[in-house]
Structure formats: structure tokens, C-alpha cells
Amino acid sequence: MAQEYLLLDIILWFSIYLIVALSLNIEYGYAGIPNFGRALAVLIGAIAVGGVVNRILILLLGIEGRGIIETSGTLKSTVNAMISQNPLLGLGILVLCLLIAALMGAVTGALFILPSAKLRQDYLAITLLAISEVLFLVSNYNTSIIGGYYGVSIPDVLAFVPGERRFLAFALLGVGIALLVYLFVERLLTSPYGRLLKAMRENEDVVKAFGKNILVLRIKTVALGSAIAAIAGAFYSLYSVNVIASTFFRVDWTFFPFLMLLLGGMGNNRGVVLGVFSFVIVKVLLIVYKFEIKSTLHLPFEATWLEYILFGVLMLLILYYKPDGLIKEKPVTMTPPIKHALKQKAKETSGR
Amino acid sequence: MEYGNSQPTPSSGASALVTQRLTKNFGGLRALDGVSIDVAKGSITLVIGPNGSGKTTLINVVTGFLSADDGKVVFEGRDITNKPPHEIFQMGVVRTFQNPHPLKKLAVLENLLIAEPGYGESVLQSFTRRWVDKEERLVKKAFDILNFLGIEHLWDEQAMNLSGGQLRLLEIGRALMCDAKLIIMDEPIAGVAPALSHSILKKLKELTKSGISFLIVEHRLDIILDYVDWVYVMANGRIVAEGKSDEILKNPKVIEVYLGAQG
């Protein structure tokens, strides 16, 4: 049973982190935009669920109470009872949450990247990190948005699933959403749009010289990436059945996704999948066995810090010894039109 | 005749590009000092001058990569002064760079495909089949250009693996890809073998017949002069002489500022 939970935990975290890492791959891996504020878009997804959908449901159901913290508790028990009788309601709320999260993520992302009109690379990265941190602190200390450090409760959209199968259902749902996101991102990035993003990453002057508006491209790209990351934030909140701002800390939702990207290899989605998978396996095993590891290795510090230290060292090692990651980026030269053109050429050559 | 302060003398016919008293300062340094040139439609116009005379700055200002402090840039009758580079391109002006700007991790073919105007900017189009048909046409065109430049065999090679000369050809290929009305080239044949340089210039000459105009900065006068219609000579940010290619080298000012400086 314990092993089954361990496996489900790996699957669930793999799904959530894959969505976030893919969003970052669009922005940083392809477009070269150093979005050190990834955690913000994930937090926006949580705000969409805990702050927006919660309030919509409170209004619709006429639930009364003092403030969002208290009212959300009542809402949760009321809606859970309804969903256990009517699964479609749960699925409807799930879809609504993901849609609103994506929309809010896109709008936030588009506004968030505006400083890039004046800033490049490292200055932009620091500015985005700062904006993300400010909004994180506001959400954490202002209890009227999503309950601040107290948090808010969220209805269980899978309340109709028997308790012992809930974890499995969420894991499968996570895999399904991650798969859809993967197919979407893969299609997008193997099209001329993906090529243009890579071109922008390689040399902005060339892209400008050939008539492309860099700022518009950046806005579109970060809006897309942030929408996807917000979906991950919303899904994670729905699984947790509560939202607490402090959960959306920069280490977990910005630093770790960057590490996964670097580990797997940027600019190709297969690399991202491998990076996320390797990371999640190590992370989950470290969480489960950290005390055993500490006592076996006689570590001179608290086991809690082991995860951070190991991942920090891992990032340095990758940057130093394997900067291209486990799977190196390759040019996309075998798209259907190119294959077709090559066949035509081969025919012409043999016909001569 | 005083050059640069007067209205330019076009070599023939209507103008594709005109600059009027263009001025650009970098702090205390005046990089362009009232530069007026005229590129006739369907011509090859050459700008020569010693290093630091302002040739590349002129290209950067004309194409919107740098803003002008004073003066005007007019393309086909429209004022394009200080417009952003992407808008200038959309009007039909494309440029190459003095130091090749390859998209290093992209394949040679991909480097050419990004040159198509407006192509790849739509997210929605990525999810339709419309781009596939367009891409087939573009791939064919790109292969034709690569074939002409003699680098067709490198089509799937990452641009970072190309030699200096091959990178120049890639720059030229990208410029030819986008059907521009005015192609501005900064030292297009530097590092390219003489035989290939001649065939590239012949091709450019051929393209002028269809109305395409060229503004070229180049040092290899032994090769390029036979192909150009009009030459401007720059020194210290000013146009100091202009004339037909077979006469320009006899101008004493040119010998003094350009050939003199080289010798």
C-alpha cells in the first residue's frame, strides 16, 4: 500500500511539474525569456480557484459568513455534498477553474512581461523575480485575497470518488491534463511559431531585421506560458482542497522548474519530460527517505535541508558539466513540408 | 561640387531610397554628418570608405536599428525616419549584418525560413494546416537559393558549424529569401571566394532587372566595382565624393581619404 502511494505521489508530482516545466520551456527554452517569476503564474492559478471561483460559488449559492476564510469552509462542505450526489457538477467546477486560471494567467503574463520592452536578459530576470516576490508577499499577508497565511478551503471536485480512490483519480486526471498540455506545446513549438521563438532566443536583431515585432512576440509567448503554468497552480490547489499563498514559494515553483529544464535539456520537450521525471523521482525519494539517509550518512545538518542542498549542487554540476542537459536540442528539420520537399527533389534528381 | 550638403544626384530613374542630411551623434562623436544619398530603383549603389567612416552607422540608421538625430530617410516616397526595424522591413527593406548573425542552433534551412514576412507569428495558425502548404512552397524556394549559393548540402547543418565564408552566404540567402524591394548589405562578399563572389554579384545584378535595388557597403573594390551603378565615398561621417564606378577611383579626394588611408 505504501509503495502504491509512493508511485501515485510520483505520478501526481510528475504531472504538475511537467505542466510548469513545459510552460517555462516555451518561455525560456524556446524564446530565451528568463522568466524568474514563474511562481507568480502558478500562484495566479491558485488565486483563480481560491479567490475567484470560490467567490463565484459563494455568490451563486448565497452562502453567508465573515470573510473568505470562514465562508470558504462552509462552501466546501456544501459543495462537496452536492458533488458527491452529482459528479457532473464537480467536473464542471474543475473545467471552470482551469479555464479561469488559464485566462487570468494569460492576462497576468502579458502585463508581467511589459518591462521587457526596456530591459534585457539579466535585468529582466531580476525584475520579473522582484515582481513575482512582491505579489507573493501581498497574497501571503493580505488575508482578503486568498486568506493569506491562513489560506482558504476549496471544494473537492472529485468528492464523488470514494476516499481510497481519490488519490488515484487525481493522479490519472493530472496525467491526462499534462498529456494534453504536452501535445499542445509540442504542436505549437514544432510549427513556424516555435522556430521564430528559437530565432528570437538566438538573435533578436535578426528577427527584428526580418520584420517581426519582438515585444508582441514576447507578450504572446509569456501570456501562453503563464496560462499553462496557472493551470498547474489551479490543479494543484484542487488536489490540495485548500489554497495557502506560502505554498507557492519561489524555490518550488521557479527554481525547481528551471532545474528540471536544465537537467533534461532546454528547447526540446522530450528533454523536459526526462528532466521532470528524474527530478521528481529524486525529490519524492528524498522526502520519503531523508531521515534514513541522514542517519546512515551521519549528516551534520537537519534532514529537511538535504533536498535544497542536493538540488543546488545538482544545478551547479549540470551547468558546469552538461550545459545542454540530458537530451541536446536539435534543429527541427524533418517536418512534413520539408520531408515532402526532399522527396520532390529526389524525384527530380532521379528523373534527370 | 560639395558632397553630402547638396541634394544627391541619382544615377538614373526614380529613387528607391533617399537620405537627406542624415546626422547621428554618439556622445561627442559625430558618426554621420549630414549624409545625403540616393539609391535609384533597380540599381546597385555602393558605399565605400575607410574603417570608422560611418558606413555601418548609415545602414543602422536607415534600417531603424539606430535613431537619427537629424535628417530624413525616405523609402519609395514614404518617410521612414526612426521607424522601428520591423516596420521598415514590412515596407520592403531588408538588411544583412557586417558580422554574420546566424541563428546558431537552427539548421541552415531554418535560418532561411524565418525570413518570410509575417510568417510564424500567429499562434492560432500553428494549429491549422494552412502553414504546411505555405511551408512547402518556402522550403522549395529556400532550397533553390541554397543551391545557387552552393551550400545546399549544408541544409540540415546547425548554423554554428558553418565557416566564416559560409555564414556570409547564409546572410545573403536570408536576404534573397524575403522578396524585398531594397536589399541593404554590409560587406556581403568579405571572406567569400572570388569565383563565388562574382556569381553572387551577377545574381544581384540580374535581380535589379526585376526592380530590386541594392545598397551595398563593401571593401573588395577589385571584385565589386564592375557590378555597381553608383558609388558614394564616405570619410569622417560625410559623403566626400560620388560618381560612376569606373570614374570614382580617379577622384583625387577618394585617393586621399580612402585609398590613401588604406595605403
XYZ file of N, CA and C in Angstrom, chain B residues 62-251:
570
model
N 19.348 53.940 -41.393
C 18.364 53.751 -42.472
C 17.385 52.629 -42.104
N 17.899 51.551 -41.477
C 17.034 50.390 -41.204
C 16.365 50.447 -39.832
N 16.552 51.553 -39.116
C 15.841 51.727 -37.847
C 16.523 51.104 -36.641
N 17.725 50.543 -36.823
C 18.430 49.955 -35.680
C 19.050 51.038 -34.792
N 19.280 52.211 -35.394
C 19.702 53.377 -34.623
C 18.778 54.526 -35.020
N 18.546 55.450 -34.087
C 17.685 56.575 -34.455
C 18.548 57.736 -34.952
N 18.013 58.473 -35.907
C 18.739 59.622 -36.450
C 18.536 60.822 -35.523
N 19.575 61.638 -35.372
C 19.423 62.864 -34.577
C 18.813 63.969 -35.423
N 19.084 63.886 -36.710
C 18.546 64.905 -37.614
C 18.523 64.318 -39.021
N 17.741 64.934 -39.888
C 17.687 64.471 -41.272
C 16.540 63.520 -41.505
N 16.453 63.040 -42.739
C 15.298 62.235 -43.144
C 15.739 60.993 -43.907
N 14.958 59.925 -43.779
C 15.148 58.744 -44.614
C 13.822 58.528 -45.348
N 13.874 58.503 -46.661
C 12.645 58.341 -47.441
C 12.786 57.096 -48.317
N 11.830 56.172 -48.153
C 11.845 54.954 -48.970
C 10.593 54.949 -49.849
N 10.819 54.903 -51.138
C 9.734 54.930 -52.121
C 8.712 56.032 -51.802
N 9.215 57.207 -51.500
C 8.352 58.365 -51.259
C 7.779 58.458 -49.860
N 7.997 57.427 -49.013
C 7.441 57.469 -47.655
C 8.548 57.746 -46.641
N 8.238 58.631 -45.718
C 9.222 58.970 -44.685
C 9.324 57.807 -43.691
N 10.487 57.201 -43.611
C 10.653 56.064 -42.678
C 11.638 56.407 -41.561
N 11.930 57.691 -41.416
C 12.914 58.093 -40.405
C 12.484 57.619 -39.019
N 13.417 56.936 -38.335
C 13.234 56.477 -36.951
C 12.043 55.541 -36.741
N 11.605 54.900 -37.810
C 10.571 53.863 -37.625
C 11.277 52.621 -37.067
N 10.569 51.772 -36.317
C 11.229 50.561 -35.798
C 11.606 49.609 -36.935
N 12.674 48.799 -36.730
C 13.180 47.928 -37.807
C 12.111 47.041 -38.442
N 11.184 46.493 -37.606
C 10.210 45.561 -38.187
C 9.253 46.269 -39.136
N 8.969 47.553 -38.853
C 8.071 48.296 -39.761
C 8.782 48.622 -41.068
N 10.058 48.945 -40.962
C 10.838 49.259 -42.172
C 10.942 48.014 -43.058
N 11.137 46.866 -42.418
C 11.172 45.609 -43.187
C 9.836 45.369 -43.893
N 8.747 45.615 -43.150
C 7.425 45.357 -43.733
C 7.144 46.240 -44.947
N 7.874 47.359 -45.043
C 7.710 48.216 -46.227
C 8.535 47.704 -47.400
N 9.436 46.765 -47.139
C 10.197 46.175 -48.242
C 11.699 46.391 -48.192
N 12.213 46.733 -47.003
C 13.666 46.940 -46.874
C 14.244 45.848 -45.984
N 15.242 45.131 -46.494
C 15.883 44.118 -45.660
C 17.374 44.402 -45.609
N 18.008 43.961 -44.533
C 19.440 44.216 -44.385
C 20.186 42.959 -43.977
N 21.486 42.959 -44.260
C 22.360 41.931 -43.689
C 23.322 42.656 -42.751
N 24.061 41.882 -41.987
C 24.918 42.488 -40.968
C 26.403 42.346 -41.324
N 27.193 43.298 -40.825
C 28.639 43.291 -41.100
C 29.275 42.005 -40.562
N 28.963 41.688 -39.299
C 29.382 40.391 -38.768
C 28.184 39.474 -38.925
N 28.363 38.343 -39.593
C 27.193 37.477 -39.814
C 26.440 37.203 -38.513
N 25.139 37.239 -38.595
C 24.271 36.976 -37.438
C 23.525 35.668 -37.668
N 24.196 34.533 -37.562
C 23.462 33.291 -37.781
C 22.588 32.961 -36.573
N 21.529 32.221 -36.817
C 20.740 31.671 -35.714
C 21.389 30.328 -35.429
N 22.326 30.342 -34.479
C 23.328 29.274 -34.371
C 22.778 27.861 -34.227
N 21.770 27.704 -33.380
C 21.291 26.335 -33.126
C 20.267 25.877 -34.155
N 19.878 26.779 -35.037
C 18.902 26.398 -36.069
C 19.636 25.877 -37.297
N 18.978 24.994 -38.035
C 19.580 24.470 -39.262
C 19.642 25.585 -40.308
N 20.520 25.386 -41.289
C 20.687 26.372 -42.359
C 19.337 26.669 -43.019
N 18.594 25.614 -43.320
C 17.286 25.790 -43.962
C 16.352 26.630 -43.078
N 16.360 26.323 -41.778
C 15.502 27.078 -40.853
C 15.901 28.555 -40.815
N 17.210 28.818 -40.922
C 17.691 30.199 -40.942
C 17.063 30.979 -42.086
N 16.838 30.298 -43.204
C 16.229 30.971 -44.354
C 14.721 31.117 -44.184
N 14.113 30.099 -43.583
C 12.643 30.102 -43.490
C 12.098 31.232 -42.615
N 12.895 31.679 -41.646
C 12.362 32.738 -40.764
C 12.289 34.085 -41.485
N 12.873 34.165 -42.689
C 12.918 35.450 -43.395
C 11.583 35.835 -44.036
N 10.692 34.885 -44.180
C 9.426 35.186 -44.850
C 8.611 36.206 -44.047
N 8.192 37.277 -44.687
C 7.440 38.314 -43.959
C 6.178 37.766 -43.296
N 6.000 38.120 -42.035
C 4.785 37.770 -41.301
C 4.617 36.293 -40.999
N 5.607 35.503 -41.323
C 5.466 34.048 -41.198
C 5.848 33.585 -39.790
N 4.980 32.745 -39.200
C 5.297 32.154 -37.904
C 4.875 32.995 -36.718
N 4.244 34.129 -36.963
C 3.900 34.995 -35.831
C 2.552 34.656 -35.208
N 1.763 33.843 -35.910
C 0.430 33.553 -35.392
C 0.418 32.242 -34.611
N -0.046 32.329 -33.368
C -0.172 31.124 -32.541
C -1.284 30.242 -33.086
N -2.396 30.872 -33.473
C -3.556 30.100 -33.933
C -3.213 29.289 -35.189
N -2.406 29.918 -36.072
C -2.079 29.227 -37.325
C -1.285 27.936 -37.091
N -0.605 27.858 -35.932
C 0.170 26.650 -35.620
C -0.736 25.428 -35.511
N -2.022 25.678 -35.252
C -2.937 24.557 -35.047
C -3.842 24.302 -36.257
N -3.511 24.942 -37.358
C -4.252 24.659 -38.589
C -3.266 24.066 -39.595
N -3.786 23.611 -40.730
C -2.911 23.020 -41.755
C -2.397 24.079 -42.721
N -2.837 25.341 -42.512
C -2.504 26.372 -43.503
C -1.008 26.581 -43.660
N -0.286 26.478 -42.537
C 1.142 26.765 -42.622
C 1.897 25.670 -43.385
N 1.339 24.474 -43.387
C 2.049 23.359 -44.044
C 2.189 23.626 -45.541
N 1.095 24.080 -46.170
C 1.151 24.370 -47.607
C 2.138 25.488 -47.901
N 2.067 26.518 -47.053
C 2.966 27.659 -47.269
C 4.417 27.223 -47.080
N 4.626 26.404 -46.070
C 5.998 25.973 -45.769
C 6.584 25.157 -46.925
N 5.757 24.341 -47.569
C 6.253 23.547 -48.704
C 6.800 24.463 -49.794
N 6.057 25.529 -50.064
C 6.497 26.490 -51.081
C 7.789 27.190 -50.639
N 7.825 27.553 -49.365
C 9.012 28.254 -48.857
C 10.244 27.354 -48.841
N 10.038 26.091 -48.486
C 11.166 25.145 -48.443
C 11.760 24.994 -49.841
N 10.901 24.927 -50.832
C 11.374 24.790 -52.217
C 12.200 26.028 -52.614
N 11.657 27.182 -52.265
C 12.362 28.430 -52.585
C 13.720 28.483 -51.861
N 13.714 28.074 -50.590
C 14.956 28.103 -49.798
C 15.995 27.160 -50.409
N 15.553 25.981 -50.842
C 16.495 25.034 -51.466
C 17.073 25.626 -52.760
N 16.253 26.332 -53.524
C 16.752 26.957 -54.756
C 17.847 27.980 -54.438
N 17.606 28.769 -53.400
C 18.598 29.796 -53.018
C 19.878 29.125 -52.511
N 19.706 28.087 -51.683
C 20.883 27.382 -51.154
C 21.678 26.749 -52.285
N 20.948 26.245 -53.248
C 21.595 25.623 -54.415
C 22.413 26.663 -55.179
N 21.807 27.824 -55.377
C 22.513 28.901 -56.082
C 23.776 29.312 -55.332
N 23.670 29.372 -53.997
C 24.813 29.815 -53.188
C 25.844 28.701 -52.974
N 25.501 27.500 -53.439
C 26.435 26.377 -53.325
C 26.524 25.787 -51.933
N 25.512 26.017 -51.097
C 25.552 25.431 -49.747
C 24.314 24.557 -49.494
N 23.769 24.033 -50.570
C 22.571 23.197 -50.435
C 22.851 21.955 -49.583
N 24.070 21.412 -49.726
C 24.411 20.197 -48.978
C 24.445 20.438 -47.462
N 24.467 21.703 -47.058
C 24.532 22.017 -45.622
C 23.156 22.322 -45.041
N 22.085 22.009 -45.785
C 20.747 22.481 -45.409
C 20.330 22.089 -43.993
N 20.753 20.905 -43.518
C 20.312 20.488 -42.175
C 21.406 20.646 -41.123
N 22.466 21.338 -41.495
C 23.570 21.572 -40.558
C 23.209 22.749 -39.647
N 23.564 22.650 -38.368
C 23.326 23.794 -37.492
C 24.247 24.936 -37.922
N 23.711 26.147 -37.918
C 24.470 27.292 -38.443
C 25.777 27.516 -37.682
N 25.834 27.060 -36.431
C 27.063 27.285 -35.654
C 28.239 26.470 -36.189
N 27.941 25.482 -37.036
C 29.025 24.660 -37.587
C 29.545 25.185 -38.925
N 29.034 26.312 -39.390
C 29.448 26.838 -40.702
C 30.740 27.657 -40.587
N 31.485 27.709 -41.691
C 32.704 28.525 -41.705
C 32.316 29.990 -41.912
N 33.295 30.873 -41.772
C 33.034 32.309 -41.922
C 32.423 32.646 -43.283
N 33.007 32.081 -44.347
C 32.507 32.346 -45.695
C 31.092 31.813 -45.882
N 30.847 30.622 -45.345
C 29.509 30.023 -45.470
C 28.468 30.862 -44.722
N 28.899 31.454 -43.601
C 27.963 32.300 -42.844
C 27.570 33.538 -43.652
N 28.533 34.070 -44.414
C 28.227 35.215 -45.293
C 27.150 34.812 -46.311
N 27.341 33.622 -46.868
C 26.389 33.147 -47.875
C 25.001 32.966 -47.256
N 25.013 32.515 -46.009
C 23.743 32.330 -45.305
C 23.030 33.689 -45.134
N 23.813 34.715 -44.795
C 23.244 36.075 -44.659
C 22.607 36.513 -45.973
N 23.341 36.275 -47.057
C 22.839 36.680 -48.378
C 21.571 35.885 -48.702
N 21.625 34.600 -48.422
C 20.478 33.726 -48.697
C 19.228 34.207 -47.995
N 19.394 34.609 -46.735
C 18.245 35.098 -45.961
C 17.668 36.360 -46.582
N 18.576 37.232 -47.048
C 18.111 38.485 -47.656
C 17.366 38.208 -48.965
N 17.846 37.219 -49.727
C 17.198 36.912 -51.013
C 15.853 36.223 -50.812
N 15.695 35.636 -49.644
C 14.513 34.813 -49.359
C 13.232 35.652 -49.263
N 13.370 36.925 -48.861
C 12.152 37.627 -48.450
C 11.567 38.565 -49.505
N 12.039 38.495 -50.736
C 11.458 39.306 -51.828
C 11.356 40.789 -51.476
N 12.430 41.337 -50.926
C 12.406 42.756 -50.552
C 12.559 43.630 -51.791
N 12.168 44.904 -51.645
C 12.327 45.846 -52.758
C 13.713 46.491 -52.697
N 14.209 46.648 -51.475
C 15.555 47.213 -51.299
C 16.334 46.293 -50.366
N 17.488 45.823 -50.850
C 18.320 44.953 -50.014
C 19.591 45.718 -49.654
N 19.802 45.874 -48.348
C 20.973 46.608 -47.877
C 21.968 45.597 -47.310
N 23.165 45.587 -47.878
C 24.129 44.554 -47.480
C 25.402 45.180 -46.947
N 25.804 44.701 -45.778
C 27.035 45.208 -45.162
C 28.145 44.185 -45.378
N 29.040 44.484 -46.280
C 30.172 43.624 -46.638
C 29.731 42.193 -46.986
N 28.935 42.047 -48.036
C 28.398 40.724 -48.354
C 29.428 39.713 -48.855
N 30.524 40.192 -49.460
C 31.451 39.197 -50.028
C 32.769 39.093 -49.256
N 32.792 39.701 -48.059
C 34.009 39.563 -47.240
C 34.166 38.093 -46.857
N 35.300 37.514 -47.172
C 35.557 36.120 -46.799
C 34.981 35.108 -47.765
N 34.377 35.572 -48.862
C 33.810 34.643 -49.852
C 34.806 34.509 -51.009
N 34.986 33.296 -51.515
C 35.946 33.056 -52.599
C 35.605 33.919 -53.815
N 36.634 34.410 -54.549
C 36.385 35.324 -55.672
C 35.381 34.778 -56.698
N 35.518 33.517 -57.061
C 34.624 32.968 -58.093
C 33.174 33.044 -57.637
N 32.945 32.649 -56.379
C 31.571 32.685 -55.857
C 31.106 34.135 -55.688
N 32.037 35.018 -55.296
C 31.676 36.436 -55.159
C 31.142 36.967 -56.480
N 31.840 36.629 -57.577
C 31.395 37.094 -58.885
C 30.018 36.536 -59.217
N 29.799 35.263 -58.939
C 28.481 34.720 -59.307
C 27.378 35.297 -58.421
N 27.701 35.625 -57.159
C 26.696 36.268 -56.291
C 26.344 37.647 -56.850
N 27.395 38.399 -57.207
C 27.149 39.760 -57.713
C 26.408 39.729 -59.052
N 26.726 38.718 -59.872
C 25.980 38.567 -61.139
C 24.505 38.340 -60.850
N 24.253 37.520 -59.840
C 22.863 37.221 -59.461
C 22.159 38.498 -58.978
N 22.878 39.285 -58.173
C 22.293 40.536 -57.674
C 21.977 41.458 -58.851
N 22.917 41.516 -59.801
C 22.724 42.352 -60.993
C 21.481 41.906 -61.761
N 21.327 40.593 -61.821
C 20.163 40.015 -62.508
C 18.863 40.442 -61.807
N 18.934 40.438 -60.469
C 17.738 40.786 -59.687
C 17.340 42.250 -59.869
N 18.316 43.100 -60.182
C 17.984 44.530 -60.368
C 17.037 44.707 -61.556
N 17.121 43.767 -62.514
C 16.238 43.879 -63.694
C 14.771 43.766 -63.304
N 14.518 43.064 -62.194
C 13.111 42.956 -61.756
C 12.746 44.094 -60.810
N 13.599 45.122 -60.739
C 13.253 46.312 -59.962
C 13.806 46.335 -58.549
N 14.499 45.274 -58.142
C 15.065 45.268 -56.783
C 16.292 46.184 -56.749
N 16.390 46.956 -55.684
C 17.532 47.873 -55.559
C 18.466 47.357 -54.456
N 19.737 47.680 -54.592
C 20.723 47.245 -53.596
C 21.536 48.441 -53.111
N 21.714 48.491 -51.803
C 22.660 49.448 -51.223
C 23.704 48.586 -50.517
N 24.946 48.679 -50.997
C 25.968 47.753 -50.501
C 27.156 48.524 -49.926
N 27.618 48.043 -48.784
C 28.885 48.526 -48.229
C 29.891 47.407 -48.453
N 31.018 47.720 -49.054
C 31.972 46.652 -49.344
C 33.384 47.226 -49.496
N 34.364 46.448 -49.083
C 35.764 46.880 -49.220
C 36.446 46.279 -50.441
N 35.911 45.168 -50.945
C 36.636 44.449 -52.012
C 36.305 45.077 -53.374
N 36.903 46.222 -53.583
C 36.587 47.009 -54.783
C 37.012 46.301 -56.060
N 38.089 45.507 -56.007
C 38.569 44.801 -57.193
C 37.493 43.900 -57.784
N 36.623 43.396 -56.925
C 35.569 42.490 -57.408
C 34.264 43.240 -57.681
N 33.901 44.134 -56.772
C 32.533 44.663 -56.801
C 32.315 45.810 -57.796
N 33.350 46.589 -58.084
C 33.136 47.810 -58.878
C 32.503 47.557 -60.250
N 32.803 46.399 -60.844
C 32.247 46.099 -62.169
C 30.726 45.951 -62.152
N 30.158 45.754 -60.986
C 28.728 45.435 -60.923
C 27.866 46.597 -60.438
N 28.509 47.670 -59.962
C 27.692 48.718 -59.327
C 27.413 49.869 -60.288
N 26.293 50.569 -60.010
C 25.886 51.672 -60.883
C 26.367 53.015 -60.362
N 26.432 53.138 -59.072
C 26.785 54.442 -58.489
C 27.551 54.208 -57.194
N 28.528 55.057 -56.938
C 29.361 54.865 -55.742
C 29.377 56.138 -54.909
N 29.180 55.981 -53.615
C 29.384 57.089 -52.672
C 30.619 56.777 -51.851
N 31.401 57.822 -51.582
C 32.594 57.628 -50.759
C 32.414 58.402 -49.462
N 32.595 57.699 -48.338
C 32.419 58.349 -47.029
C 33.754 58.496 -46.308
N 33.873 59.557 -45.548
C 35.016 59.726 -44.636
C 34.554 60.625 -43.504
N 34.899 60.271 -42.294
C 34.521 61.043 -41.101
C 33.030 61.405 -41.064
N 32.182 60.469 -41.427
C 30.738 60.667 -41.331
C 30.137 61.513 -42.430
N 30.918 61.866 -43.445
C 30.398 62.693 -44.545
C 30.582 61.981 -45.874
N 29.722 62.344 -46.831
C 29.944 61.875 -48.200
C 30.961 62.844 -48.819
N 32.103 62.304 -49.231
C 33.146 63.200 -49.761
C 33.252 63.123 -51.281
N 32.672 62.104 -51.860
C 32.707 62.001 -53.327
C 31.628 61.037 -53.770
N 31.204 61.146 -54.999
C 30.278 60.174 -55.576
C 30.475 60.156 -57.081
N 30.080 59.070 -57.684
C 30.227 59.007 -59.129
C 30.051 57.596 -59.647
N 30.257 57.453 -60.950
C 30.143 56.123 -61.553
C 31.357 55.290 -61.138
N 31.179 53.977 -61.161
C 32.228 53.114 -60.619
C 33.544 53.218 -61.397
N 33.444 53.449 -62.724
C 34.690 53.495 -63.494
C 35.410 54.836 -63.342
N 34.734 55.818 -62.751
C 35.376 57.137 -62.602
C 35.826 57.404 -61.165
N 35.150 56.750 -60.223
C 35.306 57.153 -58.816
C 36.739 57.009 -58.299
N 37.423 55.977 -58.749
C 38.762 55.749 -58.213
C 39.778 56.766 -58.720
N 39.374 57.497 -59.779
C 40.290 58.524 -60.301
C 40.147 59.841 -59.536
N 39.089 59.957 -58.743
C 38.831 61.184 -57.993
C 39.936 61.376 -56.934
